[in-house]
Amino acid sequence: MINTEKQSGATSTITSPADREIHIERVFDAPRDRVWRAFTERDQIAQWWGRGNKLVVERMEVERGGHWRFVEHSADGVHGFEGRYREVTPPETLVYTFEWDGMPGHVAVDTTIFEDLGDGRTKVVSTSIFHTTEERDGMLYSGMEQGLNQSYAALDELLAKQE
Amino acid sequence: MINTEKQSGATSTITSPADREIHIERVFDAPRDRVWRAFTERDQIAQWWGRGNKLVVERMEVERGGHWRFVEHSADGVHGFEGRYREVTPPETLVYTFEWDGMPGHVAVDTTIFEDLGDGRTKVVSTSIFHTTEERDGMLYSGMEQGLNQSYAALDELLAKQE
């Protein structure tokens, strides 16, 4: 595991510790409550999740059993993503399903933990579990890492702006 | 594996061959095209899926990427179920996700194969895959077998009526 604790707003650590999982760690230079809001409020997520592309938040019911659906308008087309919240425990834990319209019925479960580093920074630890290794690998080789780093860079900017 | 081929409209064979799977086989006394319709047409499924209870088919878009949502009104309350079609290949293969409102974000993938037995009967083979063994066991011990047998008995009746 690469130590990202001394970095801020730099790189995500992406590993695949089990054959159906992806594990991601990233430190943000903002307090935990602030980062939690960026992940759970509609007008906040619209500003970073789409990596600079227009993002339409069609549905975002942040409670157990609630649905979400985001549509990203990028240069290569329109991409819908959706899922359902399994657990919402502010400001610590968010568990939801994740599905891309391009691979309908292929569903990952994402668990995101927000860890207060005690110095005004927050570590975000995400684990995705897939039904099969093939689905996990499909996600890993889909350009996920680049997309994620772009989203998280946009989130860095949002957090810096609004402190 | 119990041989169900000589039975008709009797018992489902339920096995759990892998630690995240449930495998179900059942023979119906009707041609494959007829059974396919019973699984894929809104007014048909409303007559058997709810096991005699009122079933409201809120959404049923039988095509790749389409959504479904059924609400069953039973003596113990109102239960919603939903998912999305991954593959629709008439009259042979139906793959869709399955989620019960009571356990939101816990998603199984169901693959149903319709096998023409060549004598006017159809074998329906369903495989469910879960993200974890715990979720699989939760389904197995939820009264699934009884519910399934009630649904399939209602389907037997529907198929007999309309031949």
Short mmCIF file of C-alpha atoms in Angstrom, two decimals:
data_model
loop_
_atom_site.label_atom_id
_atom_site.label_comp_id
_atom_site.label_asym_id
_atom_site.label_seq_id
_atom_site.Cartn_x
_atom_site.Cartn_y
_atom_site.Cartn_z
CA MET A 1 0.00 0.00 0.00
CA ILE A 2 1.38 3.39 -0.97
CA ASN A 3 1.26 5.91 1.85
CA THR A 4 -0.85 8.84 0.76
CA GLU A 5 -1.15 10.46 4.16
CA LYS A 6 1.56 13.01 3.47
CA GLN A 7 0.05 13.93 0.15
CA SER A 8 -2.88 16.22 -0.21
CA GLY A 9 -5.00 16.49 -3.31
CA ALA A 10 -2.46 14.51 -5.26
CA THR A 11 -2.90 10.88 -6.16
CA SER A 12 -5.40 8.11 -5.47
CA THR A 13 -4.09 4.77 -4.32
CA ILE A 14 -5.91 2.06 -6.26
CA THR A 15 -5.39 -1.59 -5.36
CA SER A 16 -7.27 -4.84 -5.98
CA PRO A 17 -6.72 -6.88 -2.83
CA ALA A 18 -9.30 -9.60 -3.61
CA ASP A 19 -10.38 -11.00 -6.95
CA ARG A 20 -13.74 -9.22 -7.02
CA GLU A 21 -12.72 -5.96 -5.33
CA ILE A 22 -11.21 -2.56 -5.99
CA HIS A 23 -9.86 -0.54 -3.08
CA ILE A 24 -9.20 3.21 -3.39
CA GLU A 25 -7.72 5.65 -0.88
CA ARG A 26 -7.43 9.41 -1.30
CA VAL A 27 -6.71 12.25 1.12
CA PHE A 28 -8.54 15.57 0.80
CA ASP A 29 -7.44 18.82 2.38
CA ALA A 30 -10.76 19.58 4.08
CA PRO A 31 -12.59 18.59 7.28
CA ARG A 32 -14.72 15.46 7.26
CA ASP A 33 -18.10 17.24 7.47
CA ARG A 34 -17.17 19.31 4.43
CA VAL A 35 -16.13 16.26 2.40
CA TRP A 36 -19.26 14.37 3.46
CA ARG A 37 -21.40 17.23 2.11
CA ALA A 38 -19.52 17.16 -1.20
CA PHE A 39 -20.52 13.49 -1.60
CA THR A 40 -24.10 13.72 -0.38
CA GLU A 41 -25.57 17.03 -1.53
CA ARG A 42 -27.03 17.32 -4.97
CA ASP A 43 -25.63 20.77 -5.86
CA GLN A 44 -22.21 19.79 -4.53
CA ILE A 45 -21.78 16.51 -6.38
CA ALA A 46 -22.92 18.14 -9.62
CA GLN A 47 -19.79 20.30 -9.43
CA TRP A 48 -17.13 17.57 -9.31
CA TRP A 49 -18.43 14.06 -10.11
CA GLY A 50 -18.61 14.80 -13.86
CA ARG A 51 -14.91 15.75 -14.07
CA GLY A 52 -15.69 19.15 -15.59
CA ASN A 53 -18.43 17.76 -17.83
CA LYS A 54 -22.03 18.77 -17.39
CA LEU A 55 -23.66 16.44 -14.86
CA VAL A 56 -27.42 16.18 -14.54
CA VAL A 57 -28.44 14.80 -11.14
CA GLU A 58 -31.76 13.21 -12.07
CA ARG A 59 -32.27 11.47 -8.74
CA MET A 60 -30.40 11.62 -5.44
CA GLU A 61 -32.34 10.41 -2.41
CA VAL A 62 -29.59 10.08 0.20
CA GLU A 63 -31.21 7.66 2.62
CA ARG A 64 -31.37 3.90 3.02
CA GLY A 65 -33.29 2.52 0.02
CA GLY A 66 -33.13 5.81 -1.88
CA HIS A 67 -32.15 5.87 -5.53
CA TRP A 68 -29.58 7.97 -7.37
CA ARG A 69 -29.11 8.60 -11.08
CA PHE A 70 -26.50 10.88 -12.65
CA VAL A 71 -26.18 11.65 -16.38
CA GLU A 72 -22.82 12.92 -17.61
CA HIS A 73 -22.68 14.85 -20.87
CA SER A 74 -19.13 14.40 -22.18
CA ALA A 75 -17.42 14.89 -25.54
CA ASP A 76 -17.94 11.23 -26.42
CA GLY A 77 -21.63 11.15 -25.56
CA VAL A 78 -24.17 10.89 -22.80
CA HIS A 79 -23.51 8.40 -20.01
CA GLY A 80 -26.01 7.44 -17.34
CA PHE A 81 -25.08 5.96 -13.98
CA GLU A 82 -27.41 4.83 -11.25
CA GLY A 83 -27.88 2.84 -8.10
CA ARG A 84 -29.44 2.74 -4.68
CA TYR A 85 -28.23 3.71 -1.23
CA ARG A 86 -27.78 0.78 1.13
CA GLU A 87 -26.42 2.66 4.14
CA VAL A 88 -26.13 6.37 4.96
CA THR A 89 -24.38 7.10 8.29
CA PRO A 90 -23.20 10.73 8.38
CA PRO A 91 -20.40 11.70 8.31
CA GLU A 92 -18.72 8.32 8.28
CA THR A 93 -20.16 5.71 5.95
CA LEU A 94 -21.94 5.65 2.63
CA VAL A 95 -22.82 2.35 0.93
CA TYR A 96 -24.54 2.30 -2.44
CA THR A 97 -24.83 0.26 -5.60
CA PHE A 98 -23.27 1.48 -8.85
CA GLU A 99 -24.30 0.61 -12.39
CA TRP A 100 -23.36 2.19 -15.73
CA ASP A 101 -26.02 2.26 -18.49
CA GLY A 102 -23.45 0.85 -20.92
CA MET A 103 -23.34 -2.40 -18.90
CA PRO A 104 -26.87 -2.63 -17.52
CA GLY A 105 -27.43 -5.25 -14.84
CA HIS A 106 -23.75 -5.35 -13.89
CA VAL A 107 -23.85 -3.95 -10.37
CA ALA A 108 -21.03 -3.11 -7.96
CA VAL A 109 -21.49 -2.28 -4.29
CA ASP A 110 -19.40 0.71 -3.20
CA THR A 111 -18.58 1.28 0.47
CA THR A 112 -17.08 4.72 1.17
CA ILE A 113 -15.58 5.50 4.56
CA PHE A 114 -14.74 9.08 5.55
CA GLU A 115 -11.84 9.09 8.00
CA ASP A 116 -11.06 12.24 10.03
CA LEU A 117 -7.26 12.55 10.02
CA GLY A 118 -7.40 14.97 12.98
CA ASP A 119 -5.50 17.76 11.21
CA GLY A 120 -8.27 19.22 9.09
CA ARG A 121 -7.81 16.60 6.38
CA THR A 122 -10.01 13.63 5.48
CA LYS A 123 -9.11 10.27 4.05
CA VAL A 124 -11.74 8.78 1.76
CA VAL A 125 -11.50 4.99 1.52
CA SER A 126 -13.68 3.30 -1.10
CA THR A 127 -14.15 -0.42 -1.66
CA SER A 128 -16.08 -1.74 -4.65
CA ILE A 129 -17.22 -5.34 -4.79
CA PHE A 130 -18.37 -6.93 -8.05
CA HIS A 131 -20.26 -10.15 -8.77
CA THR A 132 -17.39 -11.54 -10.85
CA THR A 133 -13.67 -11.00 -11.40
CA GLU A 134 -14.42 -10.22 -15.06
CA GLU A 135 -16.66 -7.31 -14.07
CA ARG A 136 -13.99 -6.03 -11.67
CA ASP A 137 -11.36 -6.19 -14.40
CA GLY A 138 -13.69 -4.53 -16.89
CA MET A 139 -13.99 -1.59 -14.51
CA LEU A 140 -10.23 -1.46 -13.82
CA TYR A 141 -9.40 -1.37 -17.54
CA SER A 142 -12.20 1.02 -18.51
CA GLY A 143 -10.13 4.13 -17.85
CA MET A 144 -11.54 4.24 -14.32
CA GLU A 145 -8.28 5.47 -12.79
CA GLN A 146 -8.03 8.49 -15.09
CA GLY A 147 -11.70 9.32 -14.65
CA LEU A 148 -11.45 9.00 -10.89
CA ASN A 149 -8.37 11.22 -10.69
CA GLN A 150 -10.14 13.84 -12.81
CA SER A 151 -13.19 13.74 -10.55
CA TYR A 152 -11.09 13.95 -7.39
CA ALA A 153 -9.04 16.85 -8.84
CA ALA A 154 -12.33 18.68 -9.48
CA LEU A 155 -13.32 17.89 -5.90
CA ASP A 156 -10.00 19.36 -4.64
CA GLU A 157 -10.86 22.59 -6.46
CA LEU A 158 -14.37 22.69 -5.03
CA LEU A 159 -13.11 22.11 -1.49
CA ALA A 160 -10.43 24.81 -1.86
CA LYS A 161 -12.96 27.34 -3.19
CA GLN A 162 -15.47 26.99 -0.45
CA GLU A 163 -13.35 26.79 2.69
CA MET B 1 -29.49 -33.33 -8.60
CA ILE B 2 -33.03 -34.60 -8.33
CA ASN B 3 -34.54 -35.56 -11.68
CA THR B 4 -37.61 -33.44 -12.27
CA GLU B 5 -38.08 -34.34 -15.90
CA LYS B 6 -40.78 -36.88 -15.19
CA GLN B 7 -42.66 -34.48 -12.99
CA SER B 8 -44.90 -31.79 -14.29
CA GLY B 9 -46.13 -28.87 -12.29
CA ALA B 10 -44.97 -30.48 -9.10
CA THR B 11 -41.81 -29.48 -7.28
CA SER B 12 -38.93 -27.11 -7.84
CA THR B 13 -35.42 -28.45 -7.43
CA ILE B 14 -33.44 -25.91 -5.42
CA THR B 15 -29.69 -26.41 -4.94
CA SER B 16 -26.77 -24.19 -3.96
CA PRO B 17 -23.85 -25.52 -5.99
CA ALA B 18 -21.46 -22.62 -5.26
CA ASP B 19 -21.16 -20.46 -2.16
CA ARG B 20 -22.79 -17.39 -3.71
CA GLU B 21 -25.37 -19.13 -5.90
CA ILE B 22 -28.83 -20.62 -5.88
CA HIS B 23 -29.86 -22.95 -8.70
CA ILE B 24 -33.52 -23.76 -9.38
CA GLU B 25 -35.07 -26.13 -11.93
CA ARG B 26 -38.77 -26.55 -12.63
CA VAL B 27 -40.71 -28.20 -15.47
CA PHE B 28 -43.91 -26.62 -16.77
CA ASP B 29 -46.52 -28.38 -18.87
CA ALA B 30 -46.61 -25.80 -21.65
CA PRO B 31 -44.61 -25.00 -24.79
CA ARG B 32 -41.57 -22.73 -24.48
CA ASP B 33 -43.10 -19.72 -26.28
CA ARG B 34 -46.06 -19.83 -23.90
CA VAL B 35 -43.85 -19.96 -20.80
CA TRP B 36 -41.65 -17.17 -22.16
CA ARG B 37 -44.73 -14.95 -22.52
CA ALA B 38 -45.75 -15.72 -18.93
CA PHE B 39 -42.38 -14.36 -17.75
CA THR B 40 -42.10 -11.36 -20.05
CA GLU B 41 -45.57 -9.87 -20.51
CA ARG B 42 -46.93 -7.45 -17.96
CA ASP B 43 -50.50 -8.77 -17.78
CA GLN B 44 -49.24 -12.35 -17.61
CA ILE B 45 -46.71 -11.92 -14.80
CA ALA B 46 -49.26 -9.98 -12.75
CA GLN B 47 -51.34 -13.18 -12.60
CA TRP B 48 -48.78 -15.52 -11.02
CA TRP B 49 -45.67 -13.76 -9.63
CA GLY B 50 -47.57 -12.50 -6.56
CA ARG B 51 -48.65 -16.03 -5.49
CA GLY B 52 -52.31 -15.06 -5.44
CA ASN B 53 -51.64 -11.69 -3.83
CA LYS B 54 -52.36 -8.47 -5.69
CA LEU B 55 -49.31 -7.54 -7.75
CA VAL B 56 -48.87 -4.04 -9.16
CA VAL B 57 -46.45 -4.02 -12.10
CA GLU B 58 -45.15 -0.46 -11.83
CA ARG B 59 -42.45 -0.86 -14.43
CA MET B 60 -41.59 -3.66 -16.85
CA GLU B 61 -39.41 -2.68 -19.81
CA VAL B 62 -38.35 -6.05 -21.17
CA GLU B 63 -35.23 -5.08 -23.11
CA ARG B 64 -31.52 -4.77 -22.34
CA GLY B 65 -31.13 -1.92 -19.85
CA GLY B 66 -34.86 -1.72 -19.11
CA HIS B 67 -36.12 -1.54 -15.54
CA TRP B 68 -38.76 -3.57 -13.74
CA ARG B 69 -40.55 -2.93 -10.45
CA PHE B 70 -43.29 -5.08 -8.92
CA VAL B 71 -45.20 -4.31 -5.72
CA GLU B 72 -46.87 -7.21 -3.94
CA HIS B 73 -49.75 -6.49 -1.56
CA SER B 74 -49.84 -9.41 0.87
CA ALA B 75 -51.41 -10.04 4.27
CA ASP B 76 -48.19 -9.00 6.03
CA GLY B 77 -47.77 -5.74 4.13
CA VAL B 78 -46.58 -4.17 0.92
CA HIS B 79 -43.34 -5.46 -0.60
CA GLY B 80 -41.51 -3.83 -3.51
CA PHE B 81 -39.06 -5.66 -5.76
CA GLU B 82 -37.07 -4.19 -8.60
CA GLY B 83 -34.17 -4.57 -10.96
CA ARG B 84 -32.93 -4.13 -14.48
CA TYR B 85 -32.80 -6.42 -17.49
CA ARG B 86 -29.28 -7.35 -18.56
CA GLU B 87 -30.14 -9.71 -21.42
CA VAL B 88 -33.40 -10.51 -23.21
CA THR B 89 -33.08 -13.26 -25.86
CA PRO B 90 -36.54 -14.68 -26.70
CA PRO B 91 -37.54 -17.37 -26.05
CA GLU B 92 -34.38 -18.72 -24.44
CA THR B 93 -32.62 -16.43 -22.01
CA LEU B 94 -33.58 -13.72 -19.55
CA VAL B 95 -30.97 -12.10 -17.29
CA TYR B 96 -31.94 -9.44 -14.80
CA THR B 97 -31.01 -8.03 -11.42
CA PHE B 98 -33.24 -8.59 -8.40
CA GLU B 99 -33.52 -6.46 -5.28
CA TRP B 100 -36.10 -6.44 -2.47
CA ASP B 101 -36.97 -3.07 -0.87
CA GLY B 102 -36.46 -4.64 2.56
CA MET B 103 -32.75 -5.12 1.79
CA PRO B 104 -31.99 -2.19 -0.50
CA GLY B 105 -28.64 -2.28 -2.26
CA HIS B 106 -28.37 -6.07 -1.93
CA VAL B 107 -28.56 -7.17 -5.54
CA ALA B 108 -28.66 -10.65 -7.06
CA VAL B 109 -28.27 -11.40 -10.76
CA ASP B 110 -30.81 -13.95 -12.00
CA THR B 111 -30.23 -15.90 -15.20
CA THR B 112 -33.29 -17.81 -16.42
CA ILE B 113 -32.98 -20.33 -19.24
CA PHE B 114 -36.08 -21.70 -20.97
CA GLU B 115 -35.41 -25.20 -22.28
CA ASP B 116 -37.76 -26.79 -24.82
CA LEU B 117 -38.15 -30.43 -23.72
CA GLY B 118 -39.50 -31.36 -27.16
CA ASP B 119 -42.74 -32.85 -25.84
CA GLY B 120 -44.74 -29.68 -25.26
CA ARG B 121 -43.13 -29.09 -21.86
CA THR B 122 -40.55 -26.51 -20.84
CA LYS B 123 -37.84 -26.68 -18.22
CA VAL B 124 -37.09 -23.35 -16.54
CA VAL B 125 -33.58 -23.23 -15.06
CA SER B 126 -32.75 -20.21 -12.89
CA THR B 127 -29.41 -19.32 -11.37
CA SER B 128 -29.06 -16.47 -8.88
CA ILE B 129 -25.65 -15.07 -8.01
CA PHE B 130 -25.16 -12.86 -4.94
CA HIS B 131 -22.28 -10.58 -3.92
CA THR B 132 -21.71 -12.57 -0.71
CA THR B 133 -22.50 -15.95 0.80
CA GLU B 134 -24.38 -14.17 3.60
CA GLU B 135 -26.75 -12.58 1.09
CA ARG B 136 -27.28 -15.94 -0.61
CA ASP B 137 -28.06 -17.59 2.73
CA GLY B 138 -30.37 -14.73 3.69
CA MET B 139 -32.38 -15.43 0.56
CA LEU B 140 -32.39 -19.21 1.10
CA TYR B 141 -33.68 -18.86 4.66
CA SER B 142 -36.19 -16.09 3.91
CA GLY B 143 -38.97 -18.49 2.98
CA MET B 144 -37.92 -18.27 -0.65
CA GLU B 145 -38.69 -21.92 -1.36
CA GLN B 146 -42.27 -21.67 -0.15
CA GLY B 147 -42.83 -18.39 -1.98
CA LEU B 148 -41.34 -19.77 -5.16
CA ASN B 149 -43.45 -22.91 -5.05
CA GLN B 150 -46.57 -20.79 -4.53
CA SER B 151 -45.66 -18.59 -7.50
CA TYR B 152 -44.91 -21.55 -9.73
CA ALA B 153 -48.17 -23.28 -8.68
CA ALA B 154 -50.03 -20.09 -9.72
CA LEU B 155 -48.11 -20.19 -13.00
CA ASP B 156 -49.18 -23.84 -13.52
CA GLU B 157 -52.80 -22.71 -13.18
CA LEU B 158 -52.36 -19.83 -15.59
CA LEU B 159 -50.70 -22.07 -18.19
CA ALA B 160 -53.47 -24.70 -17.85
CA LYS B 161 -56.22 -22.09 -18.23
CA GLN B 162 -54.98 -20.50 -21.38
CA GLU B 163 -53.91 -23.47 -23.48
#
